Structures are given as C-alpha cells and as structure tokens.
Short mmCIF file of C-alpha atoms and ligand atoms in Angstrom, two decimals:
data_model
loop_
_atom_site.label_atom_id
_atom_site.label_comp_id
_atom_site.label_asym_id
_atom_site.label_seq_id
_atom_site.Cartn_x
_atom_site.Cartn_y
_atom_site.Cartn_z
CA MET A 1 97.57 281.95 188.85
CA GLY A 2 95.88 282.61 185.33
CA GLY A 3 99.28 280.22 183.53
CA SER A 4 98.73 277.35 185.78
CA PHE A 5 95.26 277.59 185.46
CA LEU A 6 95.74 277.56 180.95
CA LEU A 7 98.84 274.46 182.20
CA PHE A 8 95.92 272.40 184.22
CA SER A 9 93.87 273.36 181.57
CA TYR A 10 96.15 271.95 178.75
CA LEU A 11 97.08 268.59 180.94
CA LEU A 12 93.25 267.82 181.38
CA SER A 13 92.48 267.98 177.40
CA VAL A 14 95.49 266.29 176.38
CA PHE A 15 94.26 263.70 179.00
CA ALA A 16 90.44 264.31 177.97
CA SER A 17 91.81 263.21 174.22
CA LEU A 18 93.96 260.19 175.34
CA PRO A 19 91.44 257.52 175.80
CA SER A 20 89.69 258.84 171.89
CA PHE A 21 93.21 258.61 170.68
CA THR A 22 94.11 254.89 172.00
CA VAL A 23 90.44 253.81 170.92
CA VAL A 24 91.07 254.48 167.54
CA LYS A 25 94.36 253.77 167.33
CA ALA A 26 93.23 250.38 168.42
CA ASP A 27 90.19 250.49 165.86
CA SER A 28 92.20 250.90 162.72
CA ASP A 29 94.88 248.22 164.21
CA LEU A 30 92.07 245.65 163.82
CA THR A 31 90.63 246.16 161.11
CA ARG A 32 93.27 247.73 158.74
CA PRO A 33 96.04 245.41 158.45
CA SER A 34 93.46 242.25 157.70
CA LEU A 35 91.41 243.04 155.02
CA THR A 36 93.58 241.78 151.95
CA PRO A 37 91.75 243.91 148.83
CA ILE A 38 90.49 241.72 145.50
CA ASN A 39 93.74 241.46 143.42
CA ARG A 40 92.49 242.89 139.67
CA ASP A 41 95.89 241.62 138.20
CA LEU A 42 94.25 237.57 138.81
CA TYR A 43 90.88 238.22 139.10
CA HIS A 44 88.28 239.31 136.14
CA SER A 45 85.83 242.16 136.96
CA SER A 46 81.72 240.53 136.69
CA ASP A 47 81.29 242.11 133.48
CA ASP A 48 84.62 241.78 131.88
CA LEU A 49 84.61 237.66 132.84
CA ILE A 50 80.56 237.36 131.27
CA GLU A 51 82.10 239.55 128.26
CA GLN A 52 85.16 237.07 127.86
CA ILE A 53 83.26 234.55 128.32
CA LYS A 54 80.58 235.48 125.42
CA SER A 55 83.65 235.90 123.17
CA LEU A 56 84.47 233.01 123.72
CA VAL A 57 81.52 231.12 122.08
CA HIS A 58 81.45 233.82 119.76
CA ARG A 59 84.64 232.31 118.40
CA HIS A 60 83.80 228.44 118.81
CA PRO A 61 79.93 228.54 117.57
CA GLU A 62 80.81 225.15 115.94
CA LYS A 63 80.83 223.74 119.89
CA LEU A 64 79.59 226.59 121.96
CA THR A 65 76.22 228.09 122.78
CA VAL A 66 75.24 231.07 125.38
CA GLU A 67 72.55 232.71 126.31
CA THR A 68 70.93 235.28 129.24
CA ILE A 69 68.09 234.32 130.73
CA LYS A 70 66.28 237.36 132.53
CA ALA A 71 63.83 237.00 135.90
CA GLY A 72 62.54 239.07 138.46
CA ASN A 73 59.84 240.02 141.23
CA LYS A 74 58.77 242.62 143.82
CA GLY A 75 61.21 245.25 141.84
CA TYR A 76 64.32 242.96 141.89
CA THR A 77 65.59 241.50 138.54
CA SER A 78 68.73 239.20 137.86
CA GLU A 79 70.00 237.18 134.58
CA ILE A 80 72.28 234.28 134.69
CA THR A 81 74.26 233.05 131.76
CA VAL A 82 74.17 229.68 130.50
CA VAL A 83 77.01 228.50 128.14
CA THR A 84 76.31 224.76 126.26
CA TYR A 85 78.97 222.76 125.14
CA CYS A 86 77.93 220.52 122.55
CA GLN A 87 79.58 219.05 119.88
CA SER A 88 77.15 217.84 117.04
CA ARG A 89 76.18 221.59 117.07
CA LYS A 90 78.08 221.59 113.80
CA GLU A 91 75.43 219.65 112.57
CA THR A 92 72.65 222.49 113.31
CA ASP A 93 74.65 225.60 111.80
CA ASP A 94 72.72 227.99 109.37
CA LYS A 95 69.58 225.97 111.02
CA SER A 96 67.18 228.84 109.84
CA LYS A 97 67.68 228.23 106.47
CA PHE A 98 66.95 224.82 106.50
CA ARG A 99 64.14 224.29 108.97
CA ILE A 100 63.60 220.84 108.15
CA LEU A 101 66.99 219.26 108.81
CA LEU A 102 66.31 221.47 111.98
CA LEU A 103 63.42 219.41 112.75
CA ILE A 104 65.34 216.08 111.59
CA TYR A 105 67.88 217.13 114.30
CA ASP A 106 65.23 217.80 116.65
CA LEU A 107 64.08 214.56 116.23
CA ARG A 108 67.58 213.27 116.65
CA LEU A 109 67.80 215.23 120.09
CA VAL A 110 65.20 213.82 121.42
CA ILE A 111 65.19 209.68 120.17
CA ALA A 112 69.24 210.72 121.35
CA GLY A 113 68.09 212.15 124.77
CA VAL A 114 65.27 209.18 125.02
CA LEU A 115 67.94 206.72 124.66
CA ASP A 116 70.10 208.41 126.67
CA ARG A 117 73.25 208.18 124.23
CA LEU A 118 73.70 212.04 125.33
CA PHE A 119 75.78 212.48 128.96
CA ILE A 120 75.02 215.79 129.96
CA VAL A 121 76.76 217.14 132.94
CA PHE A 122 75.24 220.25 134.50
CA GLN A 123 77.83 222.78 136.97
CA SER A 124 77.50 225.99 138.36
CA PHE A 125 79.79 228.55 139.49
CA GLY A 126 79.68 231.82 141.77
CA GLN A 127 76.63 231.20 143.44
CA HIS A 128 77.86 233.24 146.51
CA GLY A 129 79.47 236.30 146.10
CA ARG A 130 82.65 236.61 147.66
CA GLU A 131 84.19 233.45 145.76
CA LEU A 132 85.38 234.28 143.21
CA ILE A 133 88.06 232.36 141.78
CA THR A 134 84.77 229.51 140.91
CA SER A 135 83.84 231.77 137.79
CA GLU A 136 87.90 232.33 137.30
CA LEU A 137 87.77 228.45 136.63
CA ALA A 138 83.82 228.59 134.53
CA LEU A 139 86.74 230.69 132.30
CA ARG A 140 89.15 228.36 132.09
CA ILE A 141 86.79 224.96 131.96
CA LEU A 142 85.67 226.94 128.68
CA SER A 143 88.45 227.84 127.29
CA ILE A 144 89.54 224.35 127.53
CA LEU A 145 87.05 223.27 125.57
CA SER A 146 87.44 225.48 123.13
CA GLU A 147 90.51 224.39 122.30
CA GLU A 148 92.22 227.56 122.97
CA GLN A 149 93.91 226.57 126.35
CA PHE A 150 95.23 223.61 127.04
CA LEU A 151 95.30 220.70 129.76
CA PRO A 152 98.81 219.65 130.81
CA LYS A 153 99.00 216.17 129.88
CA MET A 154 96.32 215.92 127.72
CA ASP A 155 95.92 215.12 124.07
CA ARG A 156 93.15 217.39 121.84
CA ALA A 157 92.38 213.54 119.55
CA SER A 158 91.75 212.15 123.21
CA LEU A 159 89.75 214.96 124.17
CA ASN A 160 86.89 215.06 121.88
CA GLY A 161 87.01 211.61 121.47
CA THR A 162 86.01 211.96 125.69
CA LEU A 163 83.30 214.53 124.82
CA GLU A 164 81.90 213.04 121.78
CA ASN A 165 78.04 212.37 123.49
CA VAL A 166 78.82 214.63 126.38
CA VAL A 167 77.03 218.03 126.55
CA ILE A 168 78.31 220.22 129.23
CA LYS A 169 75.71 223.47 130.25
CA VAL A 170 77.92 225.51 132.38
CA VAL A 171 76.20 228.56 134.67
CA PRO A 172 79.85 230.93 135.08
CA MET A 173 78.35 233.29 137.68
CA GLU A 174 74.67 232.57 139.50
CA ASN A 175 74.49 234.82 141.74
CA LEU A 176 75.74 238.20 138.99
CA ASN A 177 74.40 241.01 141.55
CA GLY A 178 76.01 239.62 145.07
CA ARG A 179 78.71 239.66 143.29
CA LYS A 180 78.47 242.68 142.05
CA LEU A 181 78.08 243.83 146.26
CA VAL A 182 81.55 242.18 146.66
CA GLU A 183 82.99 244.24 143.52
CA ALA A 184 81.98 247.42 145.41
CA GLY A 185 83.79 246.61 148.58
CA ASN A 186 81.57 244.35 150.91
CA LEU A 187 84.37 241.55 150.25
CA CYS A 188 82.09 238.92 152.78
CA GLU A 189 79.34 239.50 150.84
CA ARG A 190 77.92 235.77 149.79
CA ARG A 191 73.76 236.23 149.43
CA ASN A 192 72.65 237.91 146.28
CA GLY A 193 71.43 241.47 145.41
CA ARG A 194 68.55 241.75 147.97
CA GLY A 195 70.05 239.33 151.27
CA VAL A 196 69.37 236.16 150.70
CA ASP A 197 71.14 232.79 150.54
CA LEU A 198 70.46 231.04 147.06
CA ASN A 199 71.97 227.96 148.48
CA ARG A 200 69.54 227.96 151.49
CA ASN A 201 66.45 229.06 149.00
CA TRP A 202 65.67 224.95 147.37
CA SER A 203 62.29 224.13 148.74
CA VAL A 204 64.28 220.49 150.27
CA ASP A 205 64.53 220.71 153.68
CA TRP A 206 63.69 224.68 153.20
CA GLY A 207 63.49 227.55 156.23
CA LYS A 208 64.75 225.06 159.02
CA LYS A 209 67.60 226.81 161.15
CA GLU A 210 70.24 225.48 163.33
CA LYS A 211 71.00 226.98 166.63
CA ASP A 212 74.11 228.72 165.59
CA TYR A 213 71.84 230.48 162.63
CA ASP A 214 73.51 233.77 160.91
CA PRO A 215 70.95 235.69 158.58
CA TYR A 216 73.70 237.54 157.65
CA GLU A 217 75.08 234.23 155.64
CA GLU A 218 72.05 231.82 155.45
CA ASN A 219 68.90 233.72 155.36
CA PRO A 220 66.78 231.81 152.83
CA GLY A 221 64.01 233.63 151.85
CA ILE A 222 61.24 234.35 152.45
CA ALA A 223 59.50 231.40 150.45
CA PRO A 224 61.40 228.31 148.50
CA PHE A 225 62.01 229.50 145.10
CA SER A 226 61.48 233.20 146.21
CA GLU A 227 64.21 233.81 144.55
CA PRO A 228 64.02 234.50 140.84
CA GLU A 229 67.99 233.28 140.81
CA THR A 230 66.95 230.08 142.03
CA GLN A 231 63.83 229.51 140.29
CA ILE A 232 66.04 230.22 136.50
CA MET A 233 68.29 227.68 138.40
CA ARG A 234 65.41 224.81 139.34
CA LYS A 235 63.87 225.76 135.53
CA LEU A 236 67.13 224.83 133.84
CA ALA A 237 68.14 221.88 135.75
CA ILE A 238 64.76 220.36 134.72
CA SER A 239 64.66 220.98 131.90
CA PHE A 240 68.91 219.84 131.16
CA ASP A 241 67.81 216.76 133.17
CA PRO A 242 71.45 216.51 134.09
CA HIS A 243 73.16 213.11 134.72
CA ILE A 244 75.28 214.84 137.08
CA TRP A 245 75.20 218.15 138.56
CA VAL A 246 78.30 219.99 140.16
CA ASN A 247 77.72 223.04 142.73
CA VAL A 248 81.55 225.00 143.24
CA HIS A 249 82.27 227.11 145.90
CA SER A 250 85.25 227.71 147.92
CA GLY A 251 85.97 228.39 151.29
CA MET A 252 87.92 225.32 151.89
CA GLU A 253 88.51 221.93 149.80
CA ALA A 254 86.31 219.25 149.85
CA LEU A 255 84.05 216.94 147.51
CA PHE A 256 80.58 216.70 149.14
CA MET A 257 77.73 214.57 147.74
CA PRO A 258 74.19 214.76 149.14
CA TYR A 259 72.66 215.29 152.26
CA ASP A 260 73.64 218.80 153.07
CA HIS A 261 70.55 218.60 155.91
CA LYS A 262 70.94 215.63 157.12
CA ASN A 263 74.45 214.18 158.70
CA ARG A 264 74.45 210.86 156.75
CA THR A 265 74.95 210.03 152.90
CA PRO A 266 72.09 208.50 150.46
CA ASP A 267 71.99 204.70 151.01
CA GLY A 268 72.13 202.64 148.03
CA LEU A 269 74.52 201.71 145.09
CA PRO A 270 74.35 205.44 143.42
CA SER A 271 75.13 206.37 146.04
CA GLN A 272 78.29 204.31 146.09
CA ARG A 273 79.38 205.44 142.79
CA MET A 274 79.78 208.47 143.80
CA ARG A 275 82.14 208.40 146.65
CA LEU A 276 84.31 206.10 143.78
CA LEU A 277 84.26 209.11 141.53
CA LEU A 278 84.86 211.48 144.61
CA GLU A 279 87.83 209.16 145.88
CA GLU A 280 89.46 208.64 142.35
CA LEU A 281 88.92 213.05 142.25
CA ASN A 282 90.28 213.42 145.52
CA ASN A 283 93.27 211.06 144.96
CA VAL A 284 94.08 212.10 141.38
CA HIS A 285 93.49 216.01 141.54
CA CYS A 286 93.51 216.93 145.36
CA HIS A 287 96.22 215.40 146.41
CA LYS A 288 94.53 213.71 149.07
CA ARG A 289 94.21 217.03 150.98
CA CYS A 290 90.23 217.04 150.60
CA MET A 291 87.44 215.93 153.01
CA ILE A 292 84.91 213.74 150.83
CA GLY A 293 81.23 212.36 152.57
CA SER A 294 78.13 214.25 152.51
CA GLY A 295 78.07 217.95 153.00
CA GLY A 296 76.29 217.62 156.38
CA GLY A 297 78.11 215.12 157.76
CA SER A 298 81.43 216.92 157.21
CA VAL A 299 81.67 220.63 157.38
CA GLY A 300 80.29 220.12 160.97
CA TYR A 301 76.78 222.18 160.53
CA LEU A 302 73.64 220.86 158.50
CA ALA A 303 72.66 223.38 155.68
CA HIS A 304 68.27 223.04 154.68
CA GLY A 305 67.31 224.29 151.02
CA THR A 306 70.29 223.59 148.89
CA ALA A 307 70.82 223.81 146.02
CA THR A 308 72.57 219.89 145.54
CA ASP A 309 69.94 218.19 147.73
CA TYR A 310 66.70 219.59 145.09
CA MET A 311 69.34 218.63 142.52
CA HIS A 312 69.43 214.94 144.69
CA ASP A 313 65.84 214.71 146.38
CA VAL A 314 63.76 216.01 143.47
CA VAL A 315 65.33 216.89 139.96
CA ARG A 316 66.78 212.60 140.83
CA VAL A 317 69.96 214.08 138.82
CA PRO A 318 72.36 210.57 139.67
CA MET A 319 75.72 212.07 141.26
CA SER A 320 74.68 215.32 142.68
CA PHE A 321 77.97 217.41 144.35
CA THR A 322 79.33 220.36 145.73
CA PHE A 323 82.93 221.20 145.46
CA GLU A 324 84.78 223.57 147.29
CA ILE A 325 87.49 224.51 145.52
CA TYR A 326 89.69 226.40 147.39
CA GLY A 327 90.46 227.88 151.43
CA ASP A 328 93.04 229.57 153.35
CA ASN A 329 91.52 229.23 157.22
CA THR A 330 94.78 231.13 158.43
CA ALA A 331 92.91 234.03 157.34
CA THR A 332 91.40 235.74 159.81
CA LEU A 333 87.57 236.74 160.05
CA LYS A 334 86.24 239.42 158.34
CA ASP A 335 89.49 238.79 155.55
CA CYS A 336 87.22 237.44 152.94
CA PHE A 337 89.10 238.44 149.58
CA LYS A 338 91.86 235.55 151.11
CA MET A 339 89.66 233.61 152.94
CA PHE A 340 88.06 232.46 149.98
CA ASN A 341 90.05 233.32 146.85
CA PRO A 342 93.74 232.36 146.04
CA VAL A 343 95.91 235.75 146.38
CA ASP A 344 99.07 234.64 144.93
CA HIS A 345 99.57 234.12 141.32
CA THR A 346 101.40 230.44 142.01
CA THR A 347 98.69 229.16 144.26
CA PHE A 348 95.53 230.75 141.72
CA LYS A 349 97.33 229.13 138.80
CA ARG A 350 97.31 225.52 140.58
CA VAL A 351 93.67 226.05 142.18
CA LEU A 352 92.79 226.64 138.52
CA ASN A 353 95.00 223.46 136.98
CA ASP A 354 94.19 220.73 139.34
CA TRP A 355 90.54 221.77 139.10
CA SER A 356 89.88 221.91 135.19
CA ALA A 357 92.14 218.69 135.01
CA ALA A 358 89.23 217.14 137.75
CA PHE A 359 86.14 218.64 135.73
CA PHE A 360 87.71 216.87 132.10
CA THR A 361 88.48 213.75 134.71
CA ILE A 362 84.43 213.74 135.56
CA PHE A 363 83.49 214.00 131.63
CA LYS A 364 85.19 211.15 130.86
CA LEU A 365 84.68 208.56 134.04
CA GLY A 366 80.78 210.08 134.30
CA PRO A 367 79.44 208.25 131.47
CA HIS A 368 81.51 205.05 132.25
CA GLN A 369 79.90 205.56 135.99
CA ILE A 370 76.50 205.43 135.76
CA ASP A 371 73.73 203.50 134.49
CA VAL A 372 72.08 205.40 131.89
CA HIS A 373 69.46 202.95 131.54
CA SER A 374 68.56 203.42 135.04
CA LYS A 375 68.09 207.26 134.95
CA ALA A 376 66.38 206.94 132.29
CA ALA A 377 63.77 204.74 134.16
CA VAL A 378 64.08 206.82 137.07
CA SER A 379 63.74 210.05 134.98
CA SER A 380 60.16 208.69 133.67
CA MET A 381 58.61 206.97 136.56
CA ASP A 382 59.63 208.76 139.18
CA LYS A 383 60.31 212.18 139.82
CA TRP A 384 58.61 214.51 141.70
CA VAL A 385 58.38 217.36 139.78
CA SER A 386 54.65 218.64 138.19
CA ILE A 387 53.62 219.25 134.95
CA ASP A 388 53.70 222.86 135.01
CA GLU A 389 57.24 222.34 135.68
CA TYR A 390 57.89 219.57 133.20
CA PHE A 391 56.39 221.40 129.91
CA ASP A 392 58.04 225.37 131.76
CA GLY A 393 61.35 222.91 131.45
CA TYR A 394 60.40 221.12 128.18
CA LEU A 395 59.93 224.67 126.45
CA MET A 396 62.95 225.99 127.72
CA GLY A 397 65.19 222.66 126.55
CA ARG A 398 63.76 224.06 122.92
CA ARG A 399 64.95 227.02 123.64
CA ASN A 400 68.26 226.07 124.26
CA ARG A 401 68.34 223.58 121.35
CA TYR A 402 68.04 226.56 119.13
CA GLY A 403 70.20 229.14 121.07
CA LYS A 404 67.80 231.86 120.44
CA LYS A 405 67.70 234.23 122.92
CA MET A 406 63.20 234.11 122.29
CA GLU A 407 60.39 234.26 124.69
CA VAL A 408 59.22 230.57 125.77
CA LEU A 409 56.09 230.88 124.47
CA GLU A 410 57.08 232.20 120.89
CA VAL A 411 59.22 229.35 120.37
CA GLY A 412 55.98 226.48 121.14
CA MET A 413 53.93 229.03 118.55
CA GLN A 414 56.88 229.30 116.18
CA GLU A 415 57.26 225.24 116.53
CA ILE A 416 53.39 224.64 115.83
CA ARG A 417 53.79 227.39 113.00
CA THR A 418 56.23 224.74 111.48
CA TYR A 419 54.66 221.52 112.21
CA PHE A 420 51.30 223.59 110.35
CA ARG A 421 53.72 224.54 107.25
CA LEU A 422 55.36 221.04 106.73
CA PHE A 423 51.42 219.57 107.69
CA LEU A 424 50.89 222.23 104.14
CA LEU A 425 53.20 220.88 102.22
CA SER A 426 52.55 217.34 102.44
CA SER A 427 49.13 218.04 101.74
CA VAL A 428 49.92 219.80 98.92
CA LEU A 429 52.47 217.23 97.58
CA LEU A 430 50.00 214.73 97.80
CA LEU A 431 46.83 216.59 96.38
CA PHE A 432 49.60 217.41 93.50
CA MET A 433 50.38 213.73 92.71
CA PHE A 434 46.35 212.87 93.61
CA CYS A 435 46.13 215.51 90.35
CA SER A 436 48.78 214.75 88.12
CA ARG A 437 47.43 210.61 88.85
CA ILE A 438 44.15 211.51 87.77
CA SER A 439 44.25 213.52 84.52
CA LYS A 440 47.09 210.65 83.25
CA THR A 441 44.31 207.81 84.49
CA GLY A 442 41.57 210.52 82.17
CA ARG A 443 44.02 211.00 79.32
CA GLN A 444 44.03 207.48 79.45
CA ILE A 445 40.75 206.96 79.14
CA VAL A 446 40.06 209.03 76.52
CA SER A 447 42.56 208.39 73.89
CA ALA A 448 41.04 204.31 74.98
CA ILE A 449 38.06 205.56 73.40
CA PRO A 450 37.78 204.42 69.90
CA ILE A 451 36.69 206.38 66.71
ZN1 LIG B 1 79.50 228.96 149.13
#
C-alpha cells in the first residue's frame, strides 16, 4: 500500500513537473537562438570610437578640429562630440600668438559666409542607440577626409579640389547615453538615456501620436526640445546654418527628404533638386535598391517632431535628408542588432564603402545643386528662429571657429577684450604719430625764429 502510494505520488510529481518543464523549454526556444550579440570584432565600443576620432583629429590639426558640448537638465546630462573638417584651417594655426591675423581670418570667414562661398554640410550619426553601423560610417568618412583611408576610384588631388570650399560638420554619435544602454545589453533601445526618442523631440508637429504609437519606440518627451541632446543639436544647426543636412539611420535602405509628418514632399524647385540628388545617389551608390521620397510617404507611418522636418521648415536648410543605410528584414522582431546592423565582415565592409562614397558624391555635387545666393536670401529674411537662438548660435559658431573649449560668454568677453586692446593700440599709435608731428613742427618753428 505504502509502495503503491509512493509510486502514485512519484507519478504525480512527474506529471506536475511536466508542464513547467515544457514551458521553460518553449521560452528558451523563443528567445535564445534568435538574438544576435554585438559583433565586437567589427564594431568599436562607444568610448573607443570617440577616442579613435579624437586621436584622428589630433593627427590632422590642419584639417580637423573637435569639440565636446555638454548640456543637462533635471539631473540628466549628455554630451555631444562634433568634428569639423575645413581645409582653410591651415591659415589659423598659432592663432593664440597672432590675434590680429585671427581677426583678419575671422573677418574673411564672415565675408565668405555672407557671400556664401563656403558650402556647409552637417551630418549626424547614431541618433538611435541600436544603429551602431551609422557611427562606424562617421569614423570611416572622417578617416577618408584625413586621407588616412581612401575611397576606391578616387584620387587625392580631385578630393582636395572638391573639398576646397566645403566645410563638413560631423556628429559621430548623437545619442551616447542610449548607445551605452545598447552596449549594456538592451539591444533594441533606440531612445536616449531617459527613454525619449531624439527623432521625435523637435518642434515641427511635435507630440502628435499615430494610432500605432508605441512609447517604447517613439516617446517624444514632455515638450519640444526637452532633451539636452536635441537642445545641443538645435544650437549647432542654427550656428552652422548648413546647406545640406543628413540624419543617418539604419533599419532599411532609403533616401528620404521632407516631410516626415506628411505623406508628401514639399513643392517647388528646391524639392525637385533634392529628389534629383537622391536619384543620383540611388543609381550610383545604392544600386537602385533605396526607397526615395518623403519619409512620411514612404515608410508607411508618419513621424512627428523629427530633426529633418525642423531643418527644412525652421532652419531652412535647402537640402535636408534622412538616410537609412542598412536593414535586414529577415531578422526576427527582437533580434535588433541583426535587424539594424550588418553582422558579417563582407556586408559591413560593403555598407561602409558604398555609403562613404555616397557622402563624397554629396560633397562634390552639393555645391553645384544649390543656388547659394537664394540660400543667403532665405537665411537672412525668412528664418523663423528667434533672435535669442541666433545670438546663442552665433557665439557657438565663433567658439567652433576658435576650436577651443570655452564657455560661450567667455568667448564673447574674449572678443570684446581683443577689440578693446586693438582700439587702445591704434589710439596709442595715433597719439604717438600726432605727438611726433607736433614736436617736429615745434622744432621747425623754433629754428625758424631769427635771432
Ligand atoms: Zn533610426
């Protein structure tokens, strides 16, 4: 009896344990095999990538400068590194010793800016944490600009000629805090360090939610520009006043132009020019695979409060784009590293080669595509940016040119001091000339007196 009871209870326990065993097994089948980890052989860590970029800049001070801008609110801080490529920097070396030369150079830049001789391209990478490949592309582009790496089929002379009047501003990793979360294992994270999507935090059509709105993906924040990252990017955009803006993402292969919040493109000639440039890029570099058109009309959903719509509508950048450089639609839903980034060496290399070549085509064709004088007219008359923002942007622009990490006000004071010193110097010179003239005249008068 006791034996049969034991057997019965044993069988019972086996049956009881079966369902839980089955469930555990089903769970592990669903999750474990489908998740691809970050390939550390191909991809830099965020710290390493920024470090590599900084040392690249230090090896090429004649062309490249770097600065890190910090901002924060409510206990949350963020920092954004910006690299500037400008061939004319050669002339500004030793600027601390030659303040007058710097002033002349600065004046020349202002004049060049007014005449719009300098063509400015502003690009941001890594706005979404999980799209690691985009920041690798930023490093590749900067390596080519510094001539440490080369594009196939491009000679140095033509490259330097192309870039003579082009200023290139690169933000290699806009969302450093979000990227850190991805590196810590949250491979699907696209938002910043406190859960806000940096490509929904801009003011154009901000906060509007579609029926399929998913806060995990698209949380726009508590207000437009609530996030330090977006605040920094807005100031940079206003101070650079670029001719071309490119927001680089991954998840699919596409070349988008405004609008993201409407399912159509803007009217008029500038819009046609944007489309022409995108068609050229699609034919030459995307092997005709890229989707072209408005972000809102092509992706299948409207996006509100995006950076590219702000650049187009508010900063009035003549060519504002969003590029999607890679996507694997065979990846399963949670397998985000594989969905957004190439996982094998061949594809990784192919994506970086194709897209860095696409960017150099932009640097080459861009200045020919844009009527720079119309941009100047638009810039001065039709901007919706407040005076306050302009002033902030202007001072930040100055800081960028000096390439020093100084507080905005400090730069302002430094300039006032420099101008004051120059004023004093010229006053003293004038006084000296005046005095020597008097003394000469005085001697003449004295010697002219007949005794
Ligand atoms: Zn993205």
